[in-house]
Backbone as a ProteinNet text record, in pm:
[ID]
protein_1_A
[PRIMARY]
XXXXXXXXXXXXXXXXXXXXXXXXXXXXXXXXXXXXXXXXXXXXXXXXXXXXXXXXXXXXXXXXXXXXXXXXXXXXXXXXXXXXXXXXXXXXXXXXXXXXXXXXXXXXXXXXXXXXXXXXXXXXXXXXXXXXXXXXXXXXXXXXXXXXXXXXXXXXXXXXXXXXXXXXXXXXXXXXXXXXXXXXXXXXXXXXXXXXXXXXXXXXXXXXXXXXXXXXXXXXXXXXXXXXXXXXXXXXXXXX
[TERTIARY]
-1386.8	-1526.3	-1557.5	-1633.5	-1670.1	-1757.1	-1742.5	-1821.4	-1969.7	-2050.5	-2194.3	-2263.8	-2389.8	-2468.8	-2609.4	-2689.4	-2826.6	-2919.1	-3004.1	-3104.6	-3210.5	-3303.6	-3413.3	-3490.5	-3539.5	-3614	-3733.4	-3745.2	-3857.1	-3832.4	-3705.9	-3675.1	-3700.9	-3751.9	-3791.3	-3922.8	-3924.2	-4036.6	-4156.9	-4132.5	-4240.7	-4274.3	-4399.3	-4442.2	-4460.5	-4433.8	-4447.1	-4425.8	-4409.5	-4395.7	-4247.8	-4193.8	-4052.7	-4026.4	-3906.7	-3858.1	-3737.9	-3718	-3601.7	-3505.9	-3377.1	-3274	-3188	-3058.3	-2962.9	-2956.5	-2995.9	-2996.3	-2856.7	-2754.1	-2616.2	-2559.8	-2636	-2588.3	-2579.7	-2484.6	-2466.6	-2544.9	-2621.8	-2687.3	-2839.2	-2912.5	-3056.7	-3081.4	-3180.3	-3208.3	-3352.8	-3371.2	-3505.2	-3529.2	-3629.4	-3653.7	-3755.2	-3794.9	-3887.2	-4014.1	-4040.6	-4164.9	-4160.5	-4046.2	-4032.4	-4062	-4122	-4138.8	-4043.3	-3928.5	-3828	-3837.5	-3744.1	-3740	-3669.4	-3747.1	-3687.9	-3624.5	-3687.4	-3631.1	-3495.3	-3482.5	-3354	-3247.6	-3287.1	-3192.4	-3149.5	-3244.3	-3208.2	-3115.7	-3147	-3062.6	-2921.4	-2908.8	-2777.4	-2698	-2761.1	-2685.2	-2744.6	-2865.6	-2926.6	-2999.9	-2994.7	-3069.1	-3217.3	-3248	-3386.4	-3398.8	-3510	-3531.4	-3679.5	-3719.8	-3859.4	-3881.6	-4005	-4039.5	-4074.8	-4082.6	-4121.9	-4190.2	-4322.5	-4396.8	-4439.4	-4429.4	-4472.6	-4358.1	-4361.7	-4254.2	-4277.3	-4366	-4392	-4393.3	-4506.9	-4515.5	-4419.5	-4407.2	-4317.1	-4173.5	-4126.9	-3990.9	-3976	-4078.4	-4072.6	-4053.4	-4122.2	-4108.6	-3966.5	-3911.7	-3774.9	-3677.7	-3686.3	-3592.1	-3607.2	-3731.7	-3754.6	-3692.3	-3704.6	-3645.8	-3493.4	-3439.4	-3293.9	-3231.8	-3285.2	-3220.4	-3244.8	-3338.1	-3357.2	-3263.4	-3178.7	-3075.7	-2941.9	-2857.9	-2729.8	-2634.5	-2660.1	-2571	-2583.4	-2697.5	-2718.4	-2641.8	-2546	-2462	-2472.8	-2538.4	-2557.8	-2703.3	-2760.5	-2894	-2882.4	-2914	-2911.7	-3049.5	-3055.1	-3179.5	-3173.1	-3270.1	-3271.5	-3415.5	-3435.1	-3569.9	-3620.5	-3743.1	-3799.5	-3857.3	-3846.5	-3902.4	-4055.1	-4117.9	-4264	-4315.2	-4391.4	-4440.7	-4520.8	-4493.2	-4566.3	-4508.3	-4495.6	-4445.3	-4293.4	-4221.8	-4075.4	-4011	-4046.5	-3996.9	-3845.3	-3787.7	-3642.9	-3570.9	-3612	-3550.2	-3568.6	-3685.5	-3712.9	-3625.3	-3604.1	-3517.9	-3374.9	-3328.4	-3193.1	-3183.8	-3288.4	-3289.5	-3293.4	-3371.9	-3381.4	-3245.8	-3177.6	-3047.7	-2946.3	-2954.7	-2857.2	-2890.9	-3021	-3060.3	-3142.3	-3200.4	-3283.5	-3422.8	-3486.8	-3626.3	-3637.7	-3715.3	-3744.7	-3895	-3950.6	-4094	-4175.9	-4119.4	-4190.3	-4177.1	-4114.2	-4101.8	-3958.4	-3941.8	-3808.3	-3747.8	-3633.3	-3567.7	-3514.6	-3555.9	-3507	-3587.4	-3694.1	-3777.1	-3863.2	-3879.5	-3967.2	-4096.7	-4117.6	-4239.3	-4360.9	-4479	-4603.3	-4629.7	-4604.9	-4637.6	-4521.1	-4407.5	-4289.9	-4287.3	-4393.3	-4404.7	-4383	-4291.8	-4255.5	-4322.5	-4402.7	-4479	-4436.1	-4381.2	-4351.1	-4205.6	-4119.3	-3977.1	-3937.1	-3876.6	-3827.7	-3686.2	-3631.8	-3500.8	-3392.3	-3401.1	-3298.3	-3299.1	-3417.6	-3427.3	-3369.4	-3395.6	-3343.9	-3192.4	-3141.8	-2996.9	-2930.2	-2996.4	-2941.9	-2932.5	-3036.4	-3036	-2922.2	-2905.2	-2799.9	-2662.1	-2644.5	-2513.5	-2485.4	-2590.2	-2569.5	-2538.4	-2605.9	-2593	-2538.6	-2479.8	-2441.8	-2542.7	-2597.1	-2690.4	-2612.8	-2648	-2583.1	-2690.1	-2683.9	-2790	-2760.4	-2841.8	-2837.8	-2981.7	-3052.6	-3192.1	-3207.4	-3319.3	-3358.9	-3295.2	-3201.6	-3143.6	-3241.2	-3274.7	-3362.4	-3296.1	-3176.3	-3104.7	-3056.5	-3104.4	-3068.9	-2919.5	-2854.3	-2710.2	-2635.6	-2677.2	-2611.9	-2636.7	-2758.8	-2792.6	-2714.1	-2708.7	-2633.1	-2484.8	-2430.7	-2289.9	-2262.5	-2357.1	-2340.9	-2347.5	-2434.6	-2441.9	-2308.3	-2251.2	-2122.5	-2011.3	-2015.1	-1913.8	-1920.9	-2042.9	-2060.2	-2030.6	-2065.5	-2035.5	-1885.3	-1806.3	-1661.2	-1610.2	-1695.3	-1657	-1722.5	-1781.8	-1858.3	-1776.1	-1818.6	-1743.3	-1781.1	-1875.4	-1923.5	-2044.2	-2101.6	-2224.2	-2201.4	-2303.9	-2300.9	-2283.7	-2213	-2174.1	-2278.6	-2406.8	-2513.8	-2617.2	-2693.5	-2793.4	-2906	-2986.7	-3100.5	-3192.1	-3242.3	-3339.1	-3476.3	-3570.6	-3704.7	-3800.6	-3866.9	-3961	-4096.6	-4201.9	-4337.4	-4384	-4430.6	-4481	-4629.8	-4709.8	-4854.3	-4890.6	-4989.8	-5025.2	-5096.2	-5174	-5251	-5157.4	-5185.7	-5106.9	-5193.4	-5152.7	-5219	-5151.8	-5226.2	-5166.4	-5205	-5114.7	-5141.8	-5134.8	-5197.6	-5195.2	-5140	-5065	-5015.3	-5095	-5167.4	-5250.5	-5212.1	-5164.9	-5122.1	-5024.5	-4931	-4826.6	-4867	-4992.6	-5036.1	-5051.2	-5017.2	-5030.8	-5154	-5234	-5351.4	-5308.8	-5293.3	-5240.9	-5350.6	-5309.3	-5396.2	-5350.1	-5442.9	-5399.3	-5315.4	-5244.2	-5150.8	-5215.4	-5336.8	-5403.7	-5439	-5492	-5530.1	-5407.9	-5300.8	-5177.4	-5125.8	-5134.7	-5089.6	-5174.2	-5307.3	-5397	-5360.8	-5334.2	-5295.1	-5164.7	-5072.1	-4945.3	-4966.1	-5052.5	-5080.8	-5147.5	-5239.1	-5306.2	-5206.2	-5108.6	-5006.4	-4929.2	-4891	-4815.9	-4899.8	-5028.2	-5117.5	-5138.2	-5153.5	-5172.3	-5054.4	-4933.2	-4816	-4811.4	-4848.5	-4848	-4948.2	-5065.7	-5167	-5116.8	-5050.4	-4994.4	-4891.1	-4803.8	-4701.5	-4764.9	-4870.5	-4940	-5001.1	-5055.6	-5113	-5009.3	-4889.1	-4781.4	-4744.9	-4734.6	-4698.5	-4806.3	-4932.4	-5042.8	-5041.7	-5016.6	-5012.2	-4897.4	-4783.5	-4669.6	-4701.7	-4762	-4797	-4898	-4995.5	-5095.7	-5031	-4935.2	-4865.6	-4786.7	-4718	-4641.5	-4733.9	-4847	-4943.7	-5000.4	-5035.9	-5089.6	-4987.2	-4861	-4755.4	-4740.5	-4753	-4743.2	-4858.2	-4980.3	-5096.9	-5083.8	-5042.7	-5026.4	-4921.2	-4810.4	-4705.5	-4753.7	-4833.8	-4887.7	-4980.6	-5067.1	-5159.6	-5085.1	-4984.1	-4905.1	-4836.6	-4783.8	-4718	-4813.6	-4935.9	-5035.7	-5074.3	-5093.9	-5132	-5023.2	-4898.2	-4786.5	-4779.1	-4803.6	-4799.2	-4907.6	-5030.7	-5140.4	-5109.9	-5049.5	-5015.2	-4913.7	-4810.4	-4706.6	-4768.4	-4855.6	-4921.7	-5009.3	-5077.2	-5161.1	-5078.3	-4964.6	-4877.5	-4829.8	-4797	-4749	-4858.4	-4982.7	-5094.2	-5124.7	-5121.9	-5147	-5037.9	-4912.9	-4803.3	-4812.3
-6008.1	-5962.8	-5933.8	-5825.1	-5787.2	-5895.4	-5910.2	-6009.7	-5977.7	-6079.7	-6063.7	-6151.6	-6119.2	-6197.6	-6214.2	-6294.6	-6315.5	-6210.1	-6149.3	-6056.8	-6135.3	-6063.4	-6129.2	-6219	-6330.6	-6425.1	-6356.9	-6375.3	-6314.6	-6171.4	-6123.7	-5985.6	-5962.9	-5844.6	-5731.8	-5758.5	-5727	-5763.9	-5672.4	-5545.2	-5447.1	-5421.5	-5439.7	-5419.8	-5271.3	-5234.2	-5094.2	-5075.9	-4951.1	-4916.1	-4921.4	-5043	-5057	-5191.9	-5204.7	-5331.4	-5375.1	-5504.7	-5556.3	-5622.5	-5613.8	-5672.5	-5769.8	-5756.3	-5845.3	-5811.8	-5904.4	-5880.7	-5862.5	-5899.4	-5881.6	-5744.3	-5666.6	-5534.5	-5442.1	-5349.5	-5254.6	-5126	-5116.2	-4989.8	-5006.4	-4913.3	-4899.3	-4761.5	-4750.8	-4624.7	-4583.9	-4459.7	-4407.1	-4291.3	-4306	-4207.1	-4101.2	-4099.7	-4001.7	-3986.9	-3869.8	-3849.9	-3892.9	-3940.3	-3978.3	-4126.8	-4159	-4298.3	-4323.2	-4380.8	-4411.8	-4559.8	-4606.6	-4749.6	-4821.6	-4848.7	-4906.9	-5043.9	-5123.2	-5255.4	-5243.6	-5147.1	-5125.8	-5081.9	-5002.4	-4957.9	-5076.1	-5164.6	-5285.8	-5374.9	-5386.4	-5467.2	-5410.3	-5278.3	-5213.7	-5236	-5301.6	-5335.5	-5291.6	-5233.4	-5190.8	-5306.5	-5310.1	-5412.3	-5380.6	-5252.6	-5207.2	-5073.3	-5049.4	-4919.4	-4891	-4771.5	-4733.5	-4591.9	-4547.4	-4411.8	-4406.9	-4285.5	-4263.8	-4128.2	-4129	-4004.9	-3939.7	-4011.1	-3952.3	-3948.9	-3846.4	-3821.6	-3891.9	-3989.8	-4065.9	-4215.3	-4268.8	-4411.4	-4451.3	-4366.6	-4397.6	-4415.8	-4322.6	-4333.7	-4455.7	-4484.9	-4601.2	-4730.2	-4740.7	-4859.7	-4872	-4759.4	-4760.7	-4807	-4745.4	-4775.6	-4920	-4967.3	-5105.3	-5205.3	-5180.7	-5272.7	-5263.1	-5146.7	-5131.3	-5202.8	-5179	-5235.7	-5385.8	-5439.8	-5585.7	-5655.4	-5576	-5631.3	-5563.3	-5624.5	-5562.6	-5540.1	-5601.1	-5580.7	-5440.4	-5373.6	-5238.6	-5138.2	-5068.7	-4974.3	-4832.2	-4816.4	-4684.5	-4669.6	-4551	-4519.3	-4394	-4408.7	-4294.5	-4229.1	-4099.3	-4023.6	-3947.1	-3970.1	-3905.8	-3880.4	-3831.5	-3802.2	-3669.1	-3635.5	-3506.2	-3510.4	-3397.2	-3385.8	-3386.3	-3436.1	-3442.2	-3314.4	-3237.3	-3109	-3126.9	-3044.4	-3050	-3152.4	-3277.1	-3382.9	-3376.1	-3335.2	-3321.4	-3447.7	-3561.7	-3689.1	-3702	-3645.7	-3651.6	-3572.4	-3447.3	-3363.4	-3424.6	-3486.3	-3545.8	-3667.7	-3751.4	-3868	-3824.1	-3722.7	-3671.5	-3614.8	-3540.7	-3483.3	-3592.9	-3698.3	-3808.4	-3876.2	-3900.9	-3967.1	-3880.4	-3749.2	-3658.4	-3626.3	-3609.4	-3553.7	-3645.7	-3751.2	-3840.1	-3786.6	-3837.8	-3805.5	-3767.2	-3664.5	-3625.1	-3607.5	-3673	-3663	-3714.8	-3809.7	-3866.3	-3785.4	-3669	-3582	-3580	-3586.5	-3582.3	-3444	-3439.8	-3312.5	-3249.7	-3126	-3054.5	-3076.2	-3156.9	-3178.9	-3057	-3028	-2919.7	-2973.2	-3104.7	-3166.4	-3131.3	-3157.1	-3120.8	-3208.2	-3339	-3431.5	-3528.9	-3481.2	-3568.3	-3645.4	-3720.6	-3793	-3942.1	-3999.3	-4140.5	-4216.9	-4318.3	-4391.7	-4537.1	-4596.4	-4739.7	-4773.3	-4674	-4698.4	-4643.6	-4728.7	-4680.2	-4625.8	-4577.1	-4512.6	-4608	-4735.7	-4832	-4854.5	-4855.3	-4874	-4754.3	-4635.5	-4514.9	-4507.8	-4540	-4540.3	-4646.5	-4759.6	-4864.2	-4813.9	-4746.5	-4691.1	-4590.9	-4503.8	-4403.5	-4467.7	-4574.9	-4639.1	-4728.4	-4792	-4892	-4829.6	-4719.3	-4668	-4525.7	-4496.4	-4359.5	-4310.3	-4190.6	-4133.4	-4059.2	-4083.9	-4018.9	-3937.7	-3807.4	-3717.5	-3666.7	-3714.6	-3656.6	-3619.9	-3559.6	-3521.9	-3438	-3459	-3397.3	-3466.8	-3556.7	-3632.1	-3741.9	-3744.8	-3848.6	-3924.1	-3883.7	-3946.9	-4085.5	-4189.3	-4326.3	-4350.8	-4288.5	-4305.2	-4254.6	-4138.5	-4080.7	-4166.6	-4217.4	-4301	-4431.9	-4493.9	-4618.8	-4597.6	-4483.4	-4453.4	-4440.4	-4379	-4363.3	-4499.1	-4587.4	-4723.5	-4794.5	-4785.8	-4850.9	-4793	-4661.3	-4595.5	-4646	-4655.2	-4699.3	-4847.5	-4926.2	-5069.6	-5092.6	-5002.6	-5013.2	-4979.2	-4917.7	-4881.8	-4974	-5082.7	-5171.3	-5213.5	-5173.7	-5211.5	-5348.6	-5415	-5543	-5525.7	-5635.6	-5632	-5561.4	-5492.2	-5429.6	-5538.4	-5505.1	-5607.2	-5647.4	-5633.4	-5677.9	-5752.5	-5843.1	-5919.7	-5831.3	-5881.7	-5804.4	-5760.5	-5637.4	-5586.7	-5584.9	-5655.9	-5668.5	-5576.1	-5488.3	-5391.6	-5410.3	-5408.7	-5414.1	-5273	-5251.1	-5119.6	-5131.6	-5062.9	-5065.2	-4977.7	-5020.3	-4950.3	-4817.6	-4807.1	-4684.5	-4574.5	-4452.1	-4337.4	-4212.4	-4113.7	-3984.3	-3902.7	-3852.1	-3769.7	-3821	-3889.5	-3944.8	-4095.5	-4163	-4308.1	-4355.5	-4465.6	-4526.9	-4654.2	-4659.9	-4775.3	-4826.6	-4952.4	-5014.6	-4925.8	-4866.2	-4786.4	-4643.9	-4606.6	-4470	-4396.8	-4268.7	-4188	-4100.7	-4098.5	-4011.8	-3884.8	-3778.5	-3654.6	-3571.7	-3496.8	-3397.3	-3261	-3163.9	-3030.5	-2972.6	-2863.9	-2808.6	-2767.9	-2707.6	-2662	-2778.9	-2886	-3002.5	-3070.5	-3077.3	-3136.6	-3056.4	-2923.1	-2837.8	-2859.9	-2875	-2899.5	-3030.1	-3135	-3264.2	-3250.5	-3173.1	-3153	-3083.6	-2980.3	-2908	-2999	-3084.4	-3177	-3271.4	-3317.9	-3406.6	-3336.3	-3210.6	-3134.9	-3111.6	-3073.5	-3049.5	-3177.5	-3290	-3418.7	-3449.8	-3424.7	-3450	-3354.7	-3227.9	-3131.7	-3171.6	-3218.2	-3261.6	-3381.1	-3475.7	-3592.6	-3549.9	-3455.4	-3407.5	-3338.2	-3258.8	-3191	-3292.9	-3401.2	-3506.6	-3569.4	-3594	-3650.3	-3554.9	-3424.4	-3327.1	-3316.1	-3321.8	-3313.8	-3432.8	-3552.9	-3671.2	-3662.3	-3609.5	-3593.8	-3494.4	-3381.1	-3279.3	-3332.9	-3410.3	-3468	-3565	-3642.1	-3736.2	-3664.3	-3556.2	-3478.3	-3417.3	-3361.9	-3298.9	-3401.7	-3519.9	-3625.4	-3667.4	-3673.4	-3709.9	-3607.4	-3480.3	-3375	-3383.3	-3403.5	-3412.9	-3533.1	-3645.7	-3766.7	-3745.5	-3681.2	-3654.4	-3561.8	-3461.6	-3368.5	-3439.6	-3526.6	-3598.9	-3691.4	-3761	-3849.5	-3768.5	-3652.1	-3566.2	-3520.1	-3484.5	-3439.2	-3552.1	-3671.7	-3786.4	-3817.4	-3818.2	-3844.9	-3737.6	-3611.6	-3501.3	-3517.3	-3556	-3575.5	-3691	-3797.2	-3911.8	-3870.3	-3797.5	-3751.3	-3657.2	-3565.7	-3473.7	-3547.7	-3653.7	-3735.5	-3801.8	-3857.7	-3919.3	-3818.1	-3697.1	-3593.1	-3553.3	-3538.5	-3501	-3610.9	-3737	-3849.5	-3855.4	-3829.2	-3831.3	-3718.8
5802.9	5815.8	5961.7	5986.4	6122.3	6185.7	6317.9	6390.1	6381.8	6358.8	6349.5	6452.3	6478.6	6572.3	6516	6580.1	6532.4	6591.5	6509.8	6564.8	6641.2	6702	6772	6675.7	6725.1	6642	6577.1	6444.8	6372.3	6329.7	6346.3	6307.9	6158.3	6120.4	6205.5	6279.1	6407.8	6494.2	6475.6	6451.7	6443.2	6296.8	6262.6	6124.2	6094	5970.4	5932.2	5784	5744.1	5602.8	5563.8	5552.7	5521.9	5454.8	5399.9	5345.9	5428.6	5440.2	5512.3	5413.7	5446.7	5362.4	5440.3	5426.5	5492.7	5641	5727.9	5872.9	5928.5	5852.6	5897.6	5860.4	5783.5	5742.7	5864.3	5859.3	5969.6	5949.3	5840	5804.4	5793	5856.7	5834.8	5774.3	5687.6	5618.4	5645.7	5692.7	5718.6	5622.9	5536.2	5431.3	5472	5596.8	5653.7	5569.3	5512.1	5438.4	5293.6	5246.7	5106.2	5086	4972.3	4931.5	4816.1	4848.8	4748.4	4714	4638.5	4605.1	4719.7	4827.4	4948.5	4922.5	4836.8	4809.6	4740.7	4649.4	4582.5	4682.4	4780.1	4883	4968.8	5002.1	5076.7	4993.9	4864.6	4776.7	4767.1	4792.5	4787.6	4916	5014.9	5135.4	5266.9	5266.5	5392.7	5459.4	5591.2	5664.9	5665.2	5661.4	5674.2	5603.9	5535.7	5471.4	5462.7	5506.9	5497.2	5546.1	5533.7	5573.5	5722.1	5774.9	5914.7	5920.5	5927.8	5912.7	6043.4	6154.6	6282	6382	6465.9	6561.5	6695.1	6696.2	6818.7	6785.4	6742.7	6711.1	6599.5	6498.2	6387.3	6435.1	6520.5	6572.6	6661.7	6739.2	6827.7	6747.8	6635	6550.6	6495.4	6449.4	6396.5	6503.9	6621.3	6729.2	6775.5	6788.3	6833.2	6736.5	6607.2	6509.2	6505.8	6533.3	6533.4	6652.7	6773.2	6891.9	6906.2	6825.8	6826.8	6728.7	6661.1	6571.7	6600.7	6684.1	6721.7	6605.6	6490	6374.8	6316.6	6340.6	6286.2	6371.4	6311.2	6383.7	6329	6213.5	6154.9	6109.9	6131.8	6080.4	5995.7	5867.4	5775.9	5775.7	5802.4	5788.5	5657.5	5569.8	5439.5	5397.5	5277.3	5229.6	5281.9	5246.9	5284.5	5425.2	5493.1	5627.1	5620.8	5725.7	5730.8	5796.7	5723	5772.5	5901.1	5999.5	6125.9	6221.6	6175.9	6263.3	6281.9	6176.4	6183.8	6242.3	6184.7	6237	6223.9	6118.2	6101.3	6208.6	6227	6329.9	6468	6491	6621.8	6647.3	6544.9	6561.9	6593.5	6525.3	6550.1	6691.6	6734.1	6869	6975.1	6949.7	7046.5	7063.6	6953.1	6960.7	7034.3	7014.9	7076.6	7221.1	7250.3	7380	7468.9	7411.9	7491	7514.5	7619.6	7650	7796.8	7824.7	7962.7	7978.6	8078.8	8101.4	7985.2	7909.8	7796	7668.3	7674.5	7557.6	7507.1	7375.6	7315.2	7335.9	7401.2	7431.6	7302.8	7277.9	7161	7034.3	7042.1	6922.6	6893.9	6765.5	6722	6662.7	6672.8	6620.3	6704.8	6649.9	6718.6	6840.4	6829.5	6938.3	6961.1	7008.1	7021	7153.4	7180	7305.5	7282.8	7359.5	7348.8	7462.2	7428.1	7528.6	7543.4	7439.7	7441.4	7471.9	7474	7497.5	7633.2	7716.9	7844.2	7828.7	7939.7	7935.3	7887.4	7926.1	7885.6	7734.9	7673.4	7528.2	7453.9	7504.1	7439.6	7453.1	7572.7	7593	7504.3	7486.8	7400.3	7256.4	7208.4	7073.2	7057.4	7155.5	7149.1	7145.2	7222.6	7230.3	7110	7057.6	6951.2	6817	6783.5	6646.7	6641.3	6527.5	6492.1	6389.6	6410.3	6313.9	6205.6	6080.9	5967.1	5895	5908.1	5861	5720	5624.4	5488.9	5449.2	5544.9	5521.7	5394.9	5329.8	5202.6	5083.1	5104.5	4992.5	4950.9	4822	4767	4652.2	4618.9	4507.9	4550.6	4480.1	4517.7	4508.6	4411.5	4396.6	4519.4	4569.4	4686.8	4810	4822.7	4938.5	4934.3	4816.7	4803.3	4830	4784.6	4808.3	4958.3	5031.1	5175.9	5245.9	5196.1	5252.9	5235.5	5116	5088.7	5175.7	5193.9	5277.5	5421.8	5474.1	5613	5628.7	5527.1	5532.6	5545.9	5487.7	5498.3	5637.1	5718.9	5856.1	5959.4	5913.8	6001	6123.6	6245.4	6365.4	6420.3	6354.7	6404.9	6494.4	6536.2	6615.7	6748.5	6794.1	6925.6	7031.3	7137.3	7233.8	7335.2	7302.2	7391.3	7308.4	7370.8	7294.7	7244	7151.4	7101	7214.9	7205.9	7303.7	7238.1	7295.5	7237.4	7311.2	7237.3	7291.5	7224.4	7303.3	7247.4	7216.9	7095.7	7054.6	7026.9	7106.7	7086.7	6968.2	6894.3	6770.7	6794	6900.4	6923.5	6969.3	6927.9	6970.4	6968	7043	7035.7	6928.2	6836.1	6730.9	6595.9	6531.5	6400.4	6408.9	6316.9	6314.5	6181.6	6186.8	6065.4	6041.8	5933.8	5902.9	5765.5	5761.9	5635.7	5559	5636.1	5572.9	5544.7	5569.9	5544.4	5676.9	5676.6	5797.5	5784.8	5892.5	5896.7	5966.8	5892.1	5946.8	6014	6119	6178.2	6127.7	6126.7	6090.3	6203.8	6174.9	6271.8	6402	6393.9	6515.7	6605.8	6546.1	6625.3	6684.9	6608.7	6661	6779.9	6769.8	6879.1	7003.9	6983.2	7096.4	7165.5	7085.9	7144.4	7221.7	7166.6	7235	7368.6	7368.8	7493.4	7595.1	7547.8	7638.7	7704.4	7625.8	7680.6	7792.4	7766.9	7866.3	7991.3	7971.2	8084.4	8164.3	8092.3	8160	8250.7	8202.3	8285.9	8404.1	8382.4	8491.9	8600.1	8556.5	8653	8732.8	8663.3	8732.1	8835.7	8797.9	8891.3	9010.8	8986.1	9096.3	9191.1	9133	9215.9	9306.9	9250.7	9333	9447	9415.1	9517.2	9624.1	9580.7	9677.2	9772.2	9715.4	9801.2	9901	9855	9944.1	10054.8	10015.3	10114.4	10214.6	10164.9	10253.7	10352	10304	10391.3	10499.1	10460.1	10557.8	10661.9	10614	10705.3	10802.5	10750.1	10835.7	10940.1	10897.8	10991.8	11102.9	11065.4	11166.7	11266.6	11216.8	11304.6	11396.6	11339.1	11419.8	11527.9	11492.6	11590.5	11701.5	11663.4	11762.4	11859.9	11805.7	11892.3	11988.3	11938.9	12025.2	12134.2	12096.2	12194.2	12302.9	12263.2	12361	12456	12397.7	12482	12583.2	12538.1	12628.6	12736.6	12695.9	12793.3	12899.1	12856	12951.1	13047.2	12991.9	13077.4	13183.1	13139.6	13236.8	13340	13292.8	13386	13484.7	13436.8	13526	13634.2	13595.7	13693.3	13797.7	13751.5	13845.4	13942.8	13894.1	13981.5	14081.7	14038.3	14128.3	14234.7	14191.5	14284.7	14384.4
[MASK]
++++++++++++++++++++++++++++++++++++++++++++++++++++++++++++++++++++++++++++++++++++++++++++++++++++++++++++++++++++++++++++++++++++++++++++++++++++++++++++++++++++++++++++++++++++++++++++++++++++++++++++++++++++++++++++++++++++++++++++++++

């Protein structure tokens, strides 16, 4: 049997629309926009199974629960894609490309901004698990067969201790309340996405302005010191 370790105390740490199974299992299943028989999938050998409807907070919850259990080495993405949010495509893009400036690189979702996970958490997720994409599959038999296949490849626990991440419930975009997602229409989601981008641009401009102001102040200060030194030397020459 592959070597196992203990997940973080109280795992799964982040509450959401999912069921938990054997914490020693190497497989987690994310059903995206579909509501399948998650408990049956857990009973078939998954450590965790549930939906993920948003491409920001929803993904953060999945990743936080995965990296807090080093025994999970595979994440199956299945079920139907969530219109507009594209949480499945975004999770795959995050695992492949990471995040830059808070935005998932390569995501086609409306608001793919990650706020609760730092670079170390994302790198840990990328290193710990292999993503197995069977998106649009809802057949329980096929999902269970994939779990059994991956269980046979179990490499054992990841070689680092559980990583615990705090995920705040509030988010810009959609909210998940008691397992339900409050969707925004496409236009509003696009506006929120644009605001996020503009907010980052304004922050970057502020940094550049402060840098420019510092350089300018340094130049003025240097000029004044140079003038004072010049006047002092000239005074000495005139006195002499």
